[in-house]
Short mmCIF file of C-alpha atoms in Angstrom, two decimals:
data_model
loop_
_atom_site.label_atom_id
_atom_site.label_comp_id
_atom_site.label_asym_id
_atom_site.label_seq_id
_atom_site.Cartn_x
_atom_site.Cartn_y
_atom_site.Cartn_z
CA MET A 432 24.64 -26.67 -21.52
CA LYS A 433 25.59 -22.97 -20.60
CA LYS A 434 22.02 -22.10 -20.85
CA LYS A 435 21.13 -24.89 -18.26
CA ILE A 436 23.20 -23.47 -15.92
CA ARG A 437 22.90 -20.21 -16.04
CA GLU A 438 18.54 -21.13 -15.30
CA ILE A 439 20.51 -23.20 -12.37
CA ILE A 440 22.10 -20.10 -11.19
CA LYS A 441 18.82 -18.14 -11.58
CA TRP A 442 16.98 -20.61 -9.55
CA PHE A 443 19.56 -20.83 -6.59
CA ILE A 444 19.43 -16.83 -6.89
CA TYR A 445 15.56 -17.17 -6.20
CA LEU A 446 16.61 -19.82 -3.04
CA PHE A 447 19.09 -17.52 -1.85
CA ARG A 448 16.21 -14.55 -1.63
CA LEU A 449 13.47 -17.11 -0.08
CA ASN A 450 15.46 -16.37 3.22
CA GLY A 451 15.80 -12.40 2.85
CA PHE A 452 13.31 -10.15 3.28
CA PHE A 453 12.24 -9.62 -0.01
CA PHE A 454 11.88 -13.52 -0.59
CA LYS A 455 8.04 -14.00 -0.19
CA ARG A 456 7.63 -10.72 -2.46
CA ASP A 457 9.57 -12.18 -5.38
CA PHE A 458 7.97 -15.58 -4.76
CA TYR A 459 4.31 -14.24 -5.17
CA SER A 460 5.45 -11.65 -7.64
CA ILE A 461 6.69 -14.67 -9.65
CA LYS A 462 3.77 -16.55 -9.21
CA TYR A 463 0.74 -14.42 -9.69
CA LEU A 464 1.86 -11.26 -11.85
CA LYS A 465 1.92 -11.72 -15.36
CA GLY A 466 1.46 -9.52 -18.60
CA ARG A 467 1.18 -5.62 -18.07
CA GLY A 468 0.35 -3.98 -14.70
CA LEU A 469 1.22 -1.18 -12.52
CA GLU A 470 2.79 0.06 -9.41
CA ILE A 471 1.76 2.83 -6.98
CA GLY A 472 4.33 4.86 -5.49
CA ALA A 473 7.57 2.31 -5.74
CA LEU A 474 9.89 5.30 -5.32
CA ASN A 475 13.12 3.89 -4.28
CA ARG A 476 11.82 -0.36 -3.86
CA PRO A 477 9.94 -1.37 -6.98
CA LEU A 478 8.62 -4.90 -7.03
CA PHE A 479 10.78 -7.17 -8.62
CA VAL A 480 8.80 -8.64 -11.32
CA LYS A 481 9.88 -11.47 -14.51
CA LYS A 482 11.32 -10.23 -17.73
CA ASN A 483 8.26 -10.81 -19.56
CA VAL A 484 6.15 -8.77 -17.24
CA SER A 485 6.25 -4.88 -17.98
CA VAL A 486 5.13 -2.47 -15.16
CA ASP A 487 4.09 1.37 -15.82
CA TYR A 488 4.56 3.25 -12.18
CA VAL A 489 2.53 5.59 -10.61
CA ASP A 490 3.18 8.70 -8.07
CA LYS A 491 1.71 12.24 -7.34
CA ILE A 492 5.17 13.42 -8.33
CA THR A 493 8.16 12.95 -10.69
CA ARG A 494 10.76 11.60 -9.31
CA GLU A 495 13.12 15.01 -9.45
CA GLU A 496 10.01 16.79 -6.94
CA ALA A 497 10.79 12.96 -4.75
CA LEU A 498 14.57 13.50 -4.63
CA ARG A 499 13.93 16.79 -3.24
CA TYR A 500 11.06 16.19 -0.85
CA PHE A 501 13.32 12.82 0.55
CA LYS A 502 16.44 14.54 0.63
CA ASP A 503 16.46 14.67 4.42
CA ASP A 504 16.08 10.67 4.46
CA ASN A 505 19.45 9.47 2.93
CA ILE A 506 17.16 7.15 0.24
CA SER A 507 17.52 6.73 -3.50
CA ILE A 508 14.94 7.41 -5.75
CA ASN A 509 15.03 4.46 -8.13
CA VAL A 510 12.00 5.01 -10.27
CA GLU A 511 10.75 8.01 -12.73
CA PRO A 512 6.92 7.70 -12.37
CA THR A 513 5.07 6.75 -16.18
CA ILE A 514 1.68 8.30 -14.97
CA ILE A 515 1.77 11.39 -12.38
CA ASP A 516 -1.66 10.73 -10.91
CA ASP A 517 -3.48 10.30 -7.16
CA GLY A 518 -2.73 6.56 -6.89
CA PHE A 519 -5.21 6.48 -4.36
CA VAL A 520 -8.02 7.15 -7.38
CA LEU A 521 -6.30 6.76 -10.92
CA GLY A 522 -8.49 9.34 -12.66
CA LYS A 523 -5.96 8.96 -15.42
CA VAL A 524 -6.29 4.95 -15.90
CA ASP A 525 -8.57 3.58 -18.04
CA ASP A 526 -11.38 1.17 -16.83
CA ARG A 527 -10.25 -2.84 -17.26
CA SER A 528 -6.74 -2.01 -18.83
CA TYR A 529 -4.41 -3.69 -16.45
CA ASP A 530 -3.56 -7.35 -15.52
CA PHE A 531 -2.12 -6.19 -12.39
CA LEU A 532 -1.84 -3.84 -9.78
CA ILE A 533 1.14 -3.45 -7.27
CA ALA A 534 0.44 -1.72 -3.81
CA ASN A 535 3.82 -1.94 -1.07
CA HIS A 536 2.96 -0.17 1.97
CA VAL A 537 0.78 2.06 0.33
CA LEU A 538 -3.13 1.35 1.58
CA GLU A 539 -1.90 2.50 5.22
CA HIS A 540 -1.50 6.00 3.40
CA SER A 541 -5.19 5.80 1.91
CA SER A 542 -8.02 7.48 4.36
CA ASN A 543 -10.72 5.88 2.72
CA PHE A 544 -9.21 2.27 2.49
CA PHE A 545 -12.22 0.09 0.93
CA GLN A 546 -12.56 3.18 -1.65
CA THR A 547 -9.23 2.91 -2.61
CA ILE A 548 -9.44 -0.98 -3.52
CA VAL A 549 -13.34 0.41 -5.24
CA ASN A 550 -10.59 2.44 -7.45
CA TRP A 551 -7.93 0.06 -8.17
CA SER A 552 -10.55 -2.52 -9.21
CA ARG A 553 -11.88 -0.45 -11.87
CA VAL A 554 -8.35 -0.96 -14.07
CA LEU A 555 -8.09 -4.23 -13.71
CA LYS A 556 -9.03 -7.13 -16.41
CA ILE A 557 -10.99 -10.52 -15.52
CA GLY A 558 -8.04 -12.72 -14.15
CA GLY A 559 -6.36 -9.13 -13.12
CA VAL A 560 -4.70 -9.82 -9.22
CA LEU A 561 -4.22 -6.85 -6.37
CA TYR A 562 -0.41 -7.06 -5.04
CA LEU A 563 -1.20 -5.81 -1.97
CA VAL A 564 1.04 -5.15 1.15
CA VAL A 565 0.75 -3.56 4.42
CA PRO A 566 2.89 -3.30 7.46
CA ILE A 567 2.37 -4.45 10.67
CA ALA A 568 1.78 -1.89 13.05
CA ASP A 569 3.41 -3.10 16.47
CA MET A 570 6.70 -3.75 14.32
CA CYS A 571 7.25 -0.92 12.56
CA PHE A 572 6.78 3.43 14.08
CA ASP A 573 3.38 2.96 14.30
CA ARG A 574 3.41 0.41 17.28
CA GLY A 575 1.59 1.75 20.07
CA ARG A 576 -1.14 2.89 17.98
CA LYS A 577 -4.87 1.65 18.69
CA ILE A 578 -5.06 -0.88 15.44
CA THR A 579 -8.06 0.31 12.98
CA GLY A 580 -11.07 -1.84 13.30
CA LEU A 581 -13.35 -3.34 10.57
CA GLU A 582 -16.32 -0.96 11.56
CA HIS A 583 -13.92 2.01 11.33
CA PHE A 584 -12.94 1.47 7.24
CA ILE A 585 -16.91 0.42 6.93
CA ASP A 586 -18.24 3.42 8.11
CA ASP A 587 -15.36 5.75 6.38
CA TYR A 588 -16.65 4.57 3.44
CA GLY A 589 -20.23 5.00 3.87
CA LEU A 590 -19.45 8.71 4.80
CA VAL A 591 -17.78 9.86 1.50
CA LYS A 592 -20.52 7.74 -0.36
CA ASN A 593 -23.05 9.62 1.16
CA GLY A 594 -21.22 12.40 0.59
CA ASN A 595 -20.41 13.36 4.75
CA THR A 596 -16.97 14.79 4.09
CA LYS A 597 -17.31 17.15 6.55
CA GLU A 598 -17.35 14.44 9.47
CA PHE A 599 -15.10 12.03 7.50
CA LYS A 600 -12.33 14.52 7.56
CA ILE A 601 -13.15 15.15 11.95
CA ARG A 602 -12.58 11.87 12.17
CA ASN A 603 -9.13 12.00 10.61
CA ARG A 604 -8.17 14.32 13.49
CA ASP A 605 -7.41 11.19 15.90
CA HIS A 606 -5.70 9.42 13.08
CA TRP A 607 -3.05 12.92 12.67
CA ARG A 608 -2.85 12.73 16.53
CA GLU A 609 -1.59 9.58 16.74
CA MET A 610 0.96 10.28 13.64
CA PHE A 611 2.22 13.62 15.74
CA THR A 612 2.46 11.94 18.90
CA ILE A 613 3.28 8.51 18.96
CA SER A 614 4.43 7.29 14.91
CA GLU A 615 6.41 10.04 14.59
CA PRO A 616 8.40 10.14 18.01
CA ASN A 617 8.73 6.75 17.20
CA ASN A 618 10.38 7.05 13.92
CA ARG A 619 13.11 9.69 15.27
CA ILE A 620 13.60 7.46 17.81
CA GLN A 621 14.73 4.90 15.43
CA LYS A 622 16.63 7.37 13.57
CA GLY A 623 18.75 8.05 16.63
CA LEU A 624 16.54 11.31 16.76
CA GLU A 625 15.28 13.38 20.12
CA PRO A 626 11.65 12.92 19.34
CA ILE A 627 9.44 16.07 19.63
CA THR A 628 6.69 17.16 22.12
CA TYR A 629 4.40 19.79 20.91
CA PRO A 630 2.60 22.09 22.84
CA ALA A 631 -0.91 21.44 23.17
CA GLY A 632 -2.54 24.78 21.31
CA LEU A 633 0.47 23.81 18.78
CA LEU A 634 -0.37 20.30 18.37
CA GLU A 635 -3.96 21.15 17.51
CA LYS A 636 -3.01 23.79 15.15
CA LEU A 637 -1.18 21.22 13.11
CA ILE A 638 -3.60 18.49 13.19
CA ASP A 639 -6.16 21.57 11.99
CA GLU A 640 -3.35 22.29 9.14
CA LYS A 641 -3.23 18.39 7.99
CA VAL A 642 -6.98 17.81 8.21
CA GLU A 643 -7.52 20.38 5.68
CA SER A 644 -4.32 20.04 2.99
CA ASP A 645 -4.01 16.55 0.98
CA GLU A 646 -1.32 15.29 2.58
CA ASP A 647 -0.93 11.31 3.29
CA THR A 648 0.02 9.80 6.25
CA HIS A 649 -0.25 6.65 7.87
CA PHE A 650 -3.60 6.75 8.91
CA HIS A 651 -4.85 3.07 9.43
CA THR A 652 -2.59 0.54 11.23
CA PHE A 653 -2.73 -3.16 10.38
CA SER A 654 -2.92 -6.75 12.62
CA ASN A 655 -2.91 -9.99 10.80
CA ASP A 656 -6.50 -10.34 11.78
CA SER A 657 -7.45 -7.00 11.00
CA PHE A 658 -6.24 -7.13 7.89
CA ARG A 659 -7.56 -10.36 6.76
CA ARG A 660 -10.96 -9.20 8.31
CA ALA A 661 -10.86 -6.17 5.99
CA VAL A 662 -9.72 -7.92 3.14
CA GLU A 663 -12.94 -10.67 3.56
CA TYR A 664 -15.40 -7.81 4.06
CA PHE A 665 -14.23 -6.40 0.86
CA ILE A 666 -14.54 -9.14 -1.32
CA SER A 667 -18.02 -10.60 0.32
CA GLU A 668 -19.84 -7.10 0.91
CA ILE A 669 -18.76 -4.49 -1.07
CA ASP A 670 -17.09 -6.29 -4.78
CA ARG A 671 -17.47 -9.71 -5.40
CA GLY A 672 -15.70 -10.03 -8.41
CA PHE A 673 -12.81 -11.07 -6.19
CA GLU A 674 -11.27 -14.08 -4.44
CA ILE A 675 -8.06 -14.31 -2.08
CA ALA A 676 -5.51 -16.31 -4.19
CA ALA A 677 -3.05 -15.94 -1.48
CA TYR A 678 -2.39 -14.86 2.47
CA ASP A 679 0.97 -14.58 4.12
CA ARG A 680 2.85 -13.08 6.64
CA ASN A 681 6.34 -11.74 5.58
CA LYS A 682 8.46 -10.58 8.87
CA ASP A 683 6.95 -7.10 9.53
CA GLU A 684 4.49 -7.05 6.84
CA LEU A 685 1.44 -8.74 5.57
CA ILE A 686 1.28 -9.75 1.61
CA CYS A 687 -2.71 -10.16 0.00
CA ILE A 688 -3.24 -11.22 -3.35
CA LEU A 689 -6.59 -10.81 -4.49
CA ARG A 690 -7.52 -11.78 -7.57
CA LYS A 691 -10.57 -10.47 -10.14
CA THR A 692 -12.51 -13.37 -11.46
CA ARG A 693 -15.23 -11.13 -12.36
CA TYR A 694 -16.29 -7.87 -12.76
CA ASP A 695 -19.08 -6.84 -9.78
CA GLY A 696 -21.87 -4.52 -11.34
CA ARG A 697 -21.83 -2.28 -8.70
CA ASN A 698 -17.81 -1.39 -8.56
CA GLY A 699 -17.24 -1.79 -12.65
#
């Protein structure tokens, strides 16, 4: 009887969370995530998973390094990465070794959207799941920026695949310019700070430095329609081994669940 009561309480908690920000995240986690998986860049907000589900955490820096990096942002870093690696590449992760991969607010930081998903696909088993969440640009500090179109993602992917990294980097200048002139001022205003205005010469110098560095930023921006189109293109033209298991809006973000139904010979 006590066990049954505990189960009922547990489900009431889940129902309570239905009305909060994490409701849909939790719901899709409970429904689709099984076995052992990866989460990229969890930092202070790892996704909730069921007790019988295990997660290895991937980040490019240790928890101690993250605490120093984010010391001025007033956030607590709860996750100690299991694997220190480039989360966009996963060079240290074996092929077909995981049941799922979680990427909450990660894809907007990737300069090569399609290639990143190809890399993530490589580490999934058949039946594996990509759990993808991106912010809606008009509802975060990216509001005012141009929404990244499907053609841009296609061109990025093609340029790098064909070895034209110079042109690819040149294209990233526009993303950094938007970051400095739109996203960063919006973010500072949200925090109650005065926005910084850069003189033209200094702005171009900063952009030059960022383009040549390996730093990430919000390279790309999404609307409901643009993200859906990009995902549909990926599963129809780049890796036909996936299907869309779920697609949903969660307040100021979009959730997409991709299930790997077979191996596509082109991408593993």
